[in-house]
Amino acid sequence: MAMNKTTLGKAIAAKVIDSNAPADMKEKIESMWVDIADVIISHIQQNALVTVAAGIPVSTAGSASAQTGATTAAGTGKIQ
């Protein structure tokens, strides 16, 4: 699933907003957290290193010196 700034921002805002806060304040806080989530997601996308374990099945075609290929099964990655 792709990262989504609105979903993340609203989820964080829901955790920090007091239920008795005025509606306009709730909207401002939610908007602020959506903006913060955008910065967080951008940072992760620009700086994360994803390592995929060896052993993902692949299919290849072509000669021994000029092969092309594609994975044929899903792999699992780990963000480092």
Short mmCIF file of N, CA, C and O in Angstrom, two decimals:
data_model
loop_
_atom_site.label_atom_id
_atom_site.label_comp_id
_atom_site.label_asym_id
_atom_site.label_seq_id
_atom_site.Cartn_x
_atom_site.Cartn_y
_atom_site.Cartn_z
N MET A 1 0.85 -1.17 0.00
CA MET A 1 0.00 0.00 0.00
C MET A 1 0.89 1.23 0.00
O MET A 1 1.88 1.31 0.73
N ALA A 2 0.56 2.19 -0.81
CA ALA A 2 1.31 3.43 -0.88
C ALA A 2 1.08 4.27 0.38
O ALA A 2 0.01 4.23 0.98
N MET A 3 2.11 5.02 0.74
CA MET A 3 1.96 5.91 1.90
C MET A 3 1.08 7.09 1.50
O MET A 3 1.15 7.59 0.38
N ASN A 4 0.24 7.54 2.44
CA ASN A 4 -0.73 8.59 2.15
C ASN A 4 -0.67 9.64 3.25
O ASN A 4 -0.95 9.35 4.41
N LYS A 5 -0.30 10.88 2.88
CA LYS A 5 -0.13 11.93 3.88
C LYS A 5 -1.44 12.27 4.59
O LYS A 5 -1.44 12.53 5.79
N THR A 6 -2.55 12.25 3.88
CA THR A 6 -3.83 12.60 4.50
C THR A 6 -4.24 11.55 5.52
O THR A 6 -4.64 11.88 6.64
N THR A 7 -4.12 10.29 5.15
CA THR A 7 -4.48 9.21 6.07
C THR A 7 -3.60 9.24 7.31
O THR A 7 -4.10 9.14 8.44
N LEU A 8 -2.28 9.37 7.12
CA LEU A 8 -1.36 9.41 8.25
C LEU A 8 -1.60 10.64 9.11
O LEU A 8 -1.69 10.54 10.34
N GLY A 9 -1.73 11.80 8.48
CA GLY A 9 -1.94 13.04 9.24
C GLY A 9 -3.21 13.02 10.07
O GLY A 9 -3.22 13.40 11.24
N LYS A 10 -4.29 12.53 9.48
CA LYS A 10 -5.56 12.47 10.21
C LYS A 10 -5.50 11.46 11.34
O LYS A 10 -6.09 11.68 12.41
N ALA A 11 -4.79 10.36 11.13
CA ALA A 11 -4.66 9.35 12.19
C ALA A 11 -3.88 9.90 13.38
O ALA A 11 -4.26 9.68 14.54
N ILE A 12 -2.81 10.64 13.11
CA ILE A 12 -2.04 11.23 14.20
C ILE A 12 -2.86 12.31 14.89
O ILE A 12 -2.91 12.38 16.12
N ALA A 13 -3.52 13.15 14.11
CA ALA A 13 -4.34 14.22 14.69
C ALA A 13 -5.41 13.65 15.60
O ALA A 13 -5.68 14.20 16.68
N ALA A 14 -6.01 12.55 15.21
CA ALA A 14 -7.06 11.93 16.03
C ALA A 14 -6.52 11.51 17.40
O ALA A 14 -7.27 11.50 18.38
N LYS A 15 -5.23 11.19 17.45
CA LYS A 15 -4.62 10.78 18.72
C LYS A 15 -4.31 11.96 19.63
O LYS A 15 -4.27 11.82 20.85
N VAL A 16 -4.07 13.13 19.05
CA VAL A 16 -3.62 14.26 19.87
C VAL A 16 -4.69 15.32 20.13
O VAL A 16 -4.52 16.15 21.02
N ILE A 17 -5.76 15.30 19.36
CA ILE A 17 -6.80 16.32 19.53
C ILE A 17 -7.71 15.96 20.70
O ILE A 17 -8.25 14.85 20.77
N ASP A 18 -7.89 16.90 21.59
CA ASP A 18 -8.80 16.72 22.72
C ASP A 18 -10.23 16.73 22.19
O ASP A 18 -10.60 17.56 21.36
N SER A 19 -11.04 15.82 22.67
CA SER A 19 -12.42 15.73 22.17
C SER A 19 -13.24 16.98 22.50
O SER A 19 -14.24 17.24 21.85
N ASN A 20 -12.80 17.77 23.46
CA ASN A 20 -13.51 18.99 23.81
C ASN A 20 -13.01 20.22 23.07
O ASN A 20 -13.50 21.32 23.30
N ALA A 21 -12.04 20.05 22.20
CA ALA A 21 -11.49 21.19 21.46
C ALA A 21 -12.53 21.75 20.49
O ALA A 21 -13.34 21.00 19.95
N PRO A 22 -12.50 23.06 20.28
CA PRO A 22 -13.43 23.67 19.32
C PRO A 22 -13.18 23.12 17.91
O PRO A 22 -12.06 22.77 17.56
N ALA A 23 -14.24 23.08 17.10
CA ALA A 23 -14.16 22.51 15.76
C ALA A 23 -13.10 23.18 14.90
O ALA A 23 -12.37 22.51 14.18
N ASP A 24 -12.99 24.51 14.98
CA ASP A 24 -12.00 25.20 14.15
C ASP A 24 -10.57 24.83 14.57
O ASP A 24 -9.68 24.71 13.73
N MET A 25 -10.36 24.61 15.85
CA MET A 25 -9.05 24.20 16.33
C MET A 25 -8.74 22.78 15.86
O MET A 25 -7.61 22.48 15.45
N LYS A 26 -9.74 21.90 15.89
CA LYS A 26 -9.55 20.53 15.41
C LYS A 26 -9.13 20.53 13.94
O LYS A 26 -8.23 19.80 13.54
N GLU A 27 -9.77 21.37 13.13
CA GLU A 27 -9.44 21.46 11.70
C GLU A 27 -8.01 21.95 11.49
O GLU A 27 -7.28 21.43 10.65
N LYS A 28 -7.60 22.95 12.28
CA LYS A 28 -6.24 23.49 12.16
C LYS A 28 -5.20 22.44 12.54
O LYS A 28 -4.17 22.29 11.87
N ILE A 29 -5.46 21.72 13.62
CA ILE A 29 -4.52 20.69 14.06
C ILE A 29 -4.44 19.57 13.04
O ILE A 29 -3.35 19.09 12.71
N GLU A 30 -5.57 19.16 12.51
CA GLU A 30 -5.58 18.10 11.50
C GLU A 30 -4.81 18.53 10.26
O GLU A 30 -4.00 17.77 9.72
N SER A 31 -5.02 19.76 9.82
CA SER A 31 -4.32 20.28 8.65
C SER A 31 -2.82 20.32 8.90
O SER A 31 -2.02 19.97 8.03
N MET A 32 -2.42 20.74 10.11
CA MET A 32 -1.01 20.79 10.46
C MET A 32 -0.40 19.40 10.40
O MET A 32 0.69 19.20 9.85
N TRP A 33 -1.10 18.39 10.91
CA TRP A 33 -0.57 17.03 10.92
C TRP A 33 -0.53 16.42 9.52
O TRP A 33 0.36 15.62 9.22
N VAL A 34 -1.43 16.81 8.66
CA VAL A 34 -1.35 16.35 7.26
C VAL A 34 -0.08 16.92 6.62
O VAL A 34 0.64 16.22 5.91
N ASP A 35 0.22 18.19 6.91
CA ASP A 35 1.45 18.81 6.38
C ASP A 35 2.69 18.12 6.95
O ASP A 35 3.66 17.87 6.24
N ILE A 36 2.67 17.82 8.25
CA ILE A 36 3.81 17.13 8.88
C ILE A 36 3.96 15.73 8.29
O ILE A 36 5.08 15.27 8.01
N ALA A 37 2.86 15.03 8.09
CA ALA A 37 2.90 13.69 7.50
C ALA A 37 3.51 13.74 6.10
O ALA A 37 4.27 12.83 5.72
N ASP A 38 3.23 14.79 5.35
CA ASP A 38 3.80 14.94 4.02
C ASP A 38 5.32 15.02 4.10
O ASP A 38 6.04 14.38 3.32
N VAL A 39 5.84 15.77 5.08
CA VAL A 39 7.29 15.89 5.27
C VAL A 39 7.88 14.54 5.69
O VAL A 39 8.93 14.12 5.18
N ILE A 40 7.22 13.84 6.58
CA ILE A 40 7.70 12.54 7.05
C ILE A 40 7.76 11.54 5.89
O ILE A 40 8.76 10.86 5.68
N ILE A 41 6.68 11.46 5.13
CA ILE A 41 6.62 10.52 4.01
C ILE A 41 7.68 10.87 2.95
O ILE A 41 8.37 9.99 2.44
N SER A 42 7.83 12.14 2.65
CA SER A 42 8.84 12.56 1.68
C SER A 42 10.24 12.16 2.15
O SER A 42 11.06 11.68 1.37
N HIS A 43 10.50 12.34 3.44
CA HIS A 43 11.81 11.97 3.99
C HIS A 43 12.05 10.46 3.85
O HIS A 43 13.13 10.03 3.44
N ILE A 44 11.05 9.67 4.19
CA ILE A 44 11.19 8.22 4.07
C ILE A 44 11.43 7.83 2.61
O ILE A 44 12.32 7.03 2.31
N GLN A 45 10.66 8.38 1.70
CA GLN A 45 10.79 8.02 0.29
C GLN A 45 12.15 8.41 -0.28
O GLN A 45 12.69 7.73 -1.13
N GLN A 46 12.72 9.51 0.20
CA GLN A 46 14.00 9.98 -0.32
C GLN A 46 15.19 9.31 0.34
O GLN A 46 16.29 9.30 -0.22
N ASN A 47 15.01 8.75 1.54
CA ASN A 47 16.16 8.27 2.29
C ASN A 47 16.15 6.80 2.68
O ASN A 47 17.17 6.28 3.13
N ALA A 48 15.03 6.14 2.53
CA ALA A 48 14.95 4.74 2.95
C ALA A 48 15.71 3.86 1.97
O ALA A 48 15.71 4.09 0.76
N LEU A 49 16.33 2.86 2.50
CA LEU A 49 16.99 1.83 1.71
C LEU A 49 16.20 0.55 1.92
O LEU A 49 16.02 0.11 3.06
N VAL A 50 15.71 -0.02 0.84
CA VAL A 50 14.93 -1.24 0.95
C VAL A 50 15.79 -2.41 0.46
O VAL A 50 16.28 -2.41 -0.66
N THR A 51 15.97 -3.37 1.34
CA THR A 51 16.73 -4.57 1.01
C THR A 51 15.74 -5.71 0.82
O THR A 51 14.90 -5.95 1.68
N VAL A 52 15.84 -6.38 -0.32
CA VAL A 52 14.96 -7.50 -0.63
C VAL A 52 15.77 -8.78 -0.49
O VAL A 52 16.88 -8.89 -1.01
N ALA A 53 15.19 -9.71 0.22
CA ALA A 53 15.87 -10.99 0.44
C ALA A 53 16.11 -11.72 -0.86
O ALA A 53 15.32 -11.63 -1.81
N ALA A 54 17.19 -12.46 -0.91
CA ALA A 54 17.49 -13.28 -2.08
C ALA A 54 16.48 -14.42 -2.19
O ALA A 54 15.83 -14.78 -1.21
N GLY A 55 16.35 -14.96 -3.36
CA GLY A 55 15.50 -16.13 -3.54
C GLY A 55 14.16 -15.86 -4.18
O GLY A 55 13.33 -16.76 -4.25
N ILE A 56 13.92 -14.66 -4.66
CA ILE A 56 12.67 -14.38 -5.35
C ILE A 56 12.74 -15.04 -6.72
O ILE A 56 13.69 -14.83 -7.46
N PRO A 57 11.76 -15.85 -7.08
CA PRO A 57 11.80 -16.52 -8.38
C PRO A 57 11.78 -15.50 -9.54
O PRO A 57 11.07 -14.49 -9.47
N VAL A 58 12.58 -15.78 -10.57
CA VAL A 58 12.62 -14.93 -11.75
C VAL A 58 12.51 -15.78 -13.01
O VAL A 58 12.82 -16.97 -13.00
N SER A 59 12.10 -15.14 -14.08
CA SER A 59 12.04 -15.77 -15.38
C SER A 59 12.95 -14.97 -16.29
O SER A 59 12.89 -13.74 -16.31
N THR A 60 13.83 -15.64 -17.04
CA THR A 60 14.76 -14.93 -17.90
C THR A 60 14.60 -15.38 -19.35
O THR A 60 14.08 -16.45 -19.64
N ALA A 61 15.09 -14.54 -20.24
CA ALA A 61 15.09 -14.84 -21.67
C ALA A 61 16.31 -14.20 -22.30
O ALA A 61 16.88 -13.26 -21.76
N GLY A 62 16.75 -14.73 -23.41
CA GLY A 62 17.89 -14.16 -24.11
C GLY A 62 19.12 -15.02 -24.00
O GLY A 62 19.13 -16.05 -23.33
N SER A 63 20.17 -14.55 -24.63
CA SER A 63 21.43 -15.30 -24.62
C SER A 63 22.13 -15.14 -23.28
O SER A 63 21.79 -14.27 -22.48
N ALA A 64 23.14 -15.92 -23.07
CA ALA A 64 23.88 -15.88 -21.80
C ALA A 64 24.52 -14.52 -21.55
O ALA A 64 24.67 -14.10 -20.40
N SER A 65 24.87 -13.81 -22.61
CA SER A 65 25.52 -12.51 -22.42
C SER A 65 24.55 -11.34 -22.45
O SER A 65 24.93 -10.21 -22.19
N ALA A 66 23.29 -11.58 -22.78
CA ALA A 66 22.32 -10.48 -22.87
C ALA A 66 20.95 -10.96 -22.40
O ALA A 66 19.99 -10.99 -23.16
N GLN A 67 20.86 -11.30 -21.14
CA GLN A 67 19.58 -11.78 -20.61
C GLN A 67 18.73 -10.64 -20.09
O GLN A 67 19.23 -9.63 -19.61
N THR A 68 17.43 -10.84 -20.20
CA THR A 68 16.47 -9.96 -19.57
C THR A 68 15.62 -10.84 -18.67
O THR A 68 15.53 -12.04 -18.85
N GLY A 69 15.00 -10.23 -17.68
CA GLY A 69 14.19 -11.04 -16.78
C GLY A 69 13.27 -10.20 -15.93
O GLY A 69 13.34 -8.98 -15.91
N ALA A 70 12.39 -10.90 -15.24
CA ALA A 70 11.44 -10.25 -14.34
C ALA A 70 11.11 -11.22 -13.22
O ALA A 70 11.16 -12.43 -13.40
N THR A 71 10.79 -10.67 -12.08
CA THR A 71 10.38 -11.52 -10.97
C THR A 71 9.05 -12.18 -11.30
O THR A 71 8.23 -11.62 -12.01
N THR A 72 8.85 -13.37 -10.77
CA THR A 72 7.61 -14.09 -11.02
C THR A 72 6.83 -14.33 -9.73
O THR A 72 5.81 -15.00 -9.73
N ALA A 73 7.34 -13.81 -8.63
CA ALA A 73 6.67 -13.93 -7.34
C ALA A 73 6.96 -12.69 -6.52
O ALA A 73 7.91 -11.96 -6.80
N ALA A 74 6.14 -12.46 -5.53
CA ALA A 74 6.34 -11.29 -4.66
C ALA A 74 7.53 -11.50 -3.76
O ALA A 74 7.82 -12.62 -3.33
N GLY A 75 8.22 -10.43 -3.45
CA GLY A 75 9.33 -10.48 -2.51
C GLY A 75 8.97 -9.68 -1.27
O GLY A 75 8.03 -8.89 -1.29
N THR A 76 9.72 -9.87 -0.23
CA THR A 76 9.51 -9.10 0.99
C THR A 76 10.72 -8.22 1.21
O THR A 76 11.85 -8.69 1.18
N GLY A 77 10.47 -6.94 1.41
CA GLY A 77 11.56 -6.00 1.62
C GLY A 77 11.60 -5.53 3.07
O GLY A 77 10.63 -5.66 3.81
N LYS A 78 12.74 -5.00 3.46
CA LYS A 78 12.93 -4.47 4.80
C LYS A 78 13.51 -3.08 4.68
O LYS A 78 14.55 -2.89 4.03
N ILE A 79 12.86 -2.09 5.26
CA ILE A 79 13.38 -0.73 5.24
C ILE A 79 14.48 -0.63 6.29
O ILE A 79 14.30 -1.04 7.42
N GLN A 80 15.62 -0.09 5.87
CA GLN A 80 16.75 0.04 6.80
C GLN A 80 17.07 1.49 7.03
O GLN A 80 16.88 2.31 6.22
#
